[in-house]
CSV table of C-alpha atoms in Angstrom, one decimal:
chain,number,residue,atom,x,y,z
A,1,MET,CA,77.4,95.3,97.5
A,2,ALA,CA,79.9,93.8,100.1
A,3,ARG,CA,80.8,96.5,102.4
A,4,ARG,CA,85.1,97.2,102.2
A,5,LYS,CA,86.6,95.9,105.4
A,6,ARG,CA,88.4,98.4,107.7
A,7,TRP,CA,92.0,98.0,109.1
A,8,SER,CA,89.9,97.5,112.7
A,9,ASP,CA,87.9,94.5,110.8
A,10,PHE,CA,90.8,92.4,110.5
A,11,SER,CA,92.1,89.8,113.0
A,12,PRO,CA,95.5,90.5,114.5
A,13,ALA,CA,97.1,87.6,112.7
A,14,ALA,CA,96.1,89.5,109.5
A,15,LYS,CA,97.0,92.6,110.1
A,16,SER,CA,100.4,91.0,111.1
A,17,ALA,CA,100.7,89.2,107.9
A,18,ILE,CA,99.6,92.4,105.8
A,19,LEU,CA,102.4,94.6,108.0
A,20,LEU,CA,105.1,91.8,106.9
A,21,GLY,CA,104.0,91.6,103.4
A,22,ALA,CA,104.5,95.5,103.1
A,23,ILE,CA,107.8,95.6,104.9
A,24,ALA,CA,109.0,92.6,102.7
A,25,GLU,CA,107.8,94.6,99.5
A,26,VAL,CA,109.4,98.0,100.8
A,27,VAL,CA,112.8,96.3,101.3
A,28,ALA,CA,112.8,94.1,98.1
A,29,THR,CA,112.1,97.4,96.4
A,30,THR,CA,115.0,99.2,97.9
A,31,ILE,CA,117.5,96.4,97.2
A,32,ALA,CA,116.6,96.0,93.9
A,33,MET,CA,116.3,100.0,93.0
A,34,ARG,CA,119.8,100.3,94.8
A,35,ASP,CA,121.5,97.5,92.9
A,36,LEU,CA,120.1,99.0,89.7
A,37,MET,CA,121.7,102.5,90.5
A,38,ARG,CA,124.6,101.2,91.1
A,39,ARG,CA,124.7,98.4,88.4
A,40,PRO,CA,126.4,99.9,85.0
A,41,ALA,CA,123.9,99.5,82.1
A,42,SER,CA,125.9,96.7,80.6
A,43,GLU,CA,125.5,94.4,83.5
A,44,VAL,CA,121.6,94.8,83.2
A,45,ARG,CA,119.3,93.1,80.9
A,46,GLY,CA,117.1,95.6,78.9
A,47,ARG,CA,116.8,99.2,79.9
A,48,LYS,CA,117.1,100.9,83.1
A,49,ARG,CA,114.3,103.0,82.7
A,50,LEU,CA,112.1,100.1,82.3
A,51,TRP,CA,113.1,98.1,85.4
A,52,VAL,CA,112.4,101.0,87.3
A,53,LEU,CA,108.8,101.1,85.8
A,54,GLY,CA,108.6,97.4,86.4
A,55,PHE,CA,109.1,98.0,90.1
A,56,VAL,CA,105.5,99.4,90.0
A,57,VAL,CA,104.1,96.0,90.1
A,58,GLN,CA,104.4,94.7,93.3
A,59,PRO,CA,106.0,92.3,94.1
A,60,ILE,CA,106.8,90.6,90.8
A,61,GLY,CA,108.8,93.8,89.4
A,62,PRO,CA,111.6,94.2,92.1
A,63,LEU,CA,111.6,90.2,92.6
A,64,LEU,CA,111.8,89.5,89.0
A,65,TYR,CA,114.6,91.9,88.4
A,66,LEU,CA,116.7,90.3,91.2
A,67,CYS,CA,116.2,86.9,89.8
A,68,VAL,CA,116.6,87.6,85.9
A,69,GLY,CA,117.4,91.0,85.5
A,70,ARG,CA,120.8,91.6,86.3
A,71,ARG,CA,123.9,89.9,84.5
A,72,ARG,CA,126.4,87.7,86.3
A,73,ARG,CA,129.4,89.4,87.5
A,74,PHE,CA,132.4,86.9,86.6
A,75,ALA,CA,135.7,87.5,87.7
A,76,ARG,CA,138.3,87.6,85.1
A,77,ALA,CA,140.9,84.6,85.3
A,78,SER,CA,144.4,85.9,85.3
A,79,THR,CA,146.5,84.1,82.8
A,80,PRO,CA,150.3,84.3,82.5
A,81,ALA,CA,151.7,85.8,79.7
A,82,GLY,CA,154.3,84.3,77.7
């Protein structure tokens, strides 16, 4: 059985990559969660509670929400009456 690597076993480049990945996951999840909480349910594809559960699946959940979970906001065109 292979021995589990410890943090000290990783090279400086590997440590940097791991830290950057972790930071990217936290940022993506924070952005997605903030958007989900502020967006009305009518502008979300699916149920909000399911999206929150989906955010646990890192990094796919938050990225999936940001790419396909939100409905586009369209500005209403003003038309002259008459």
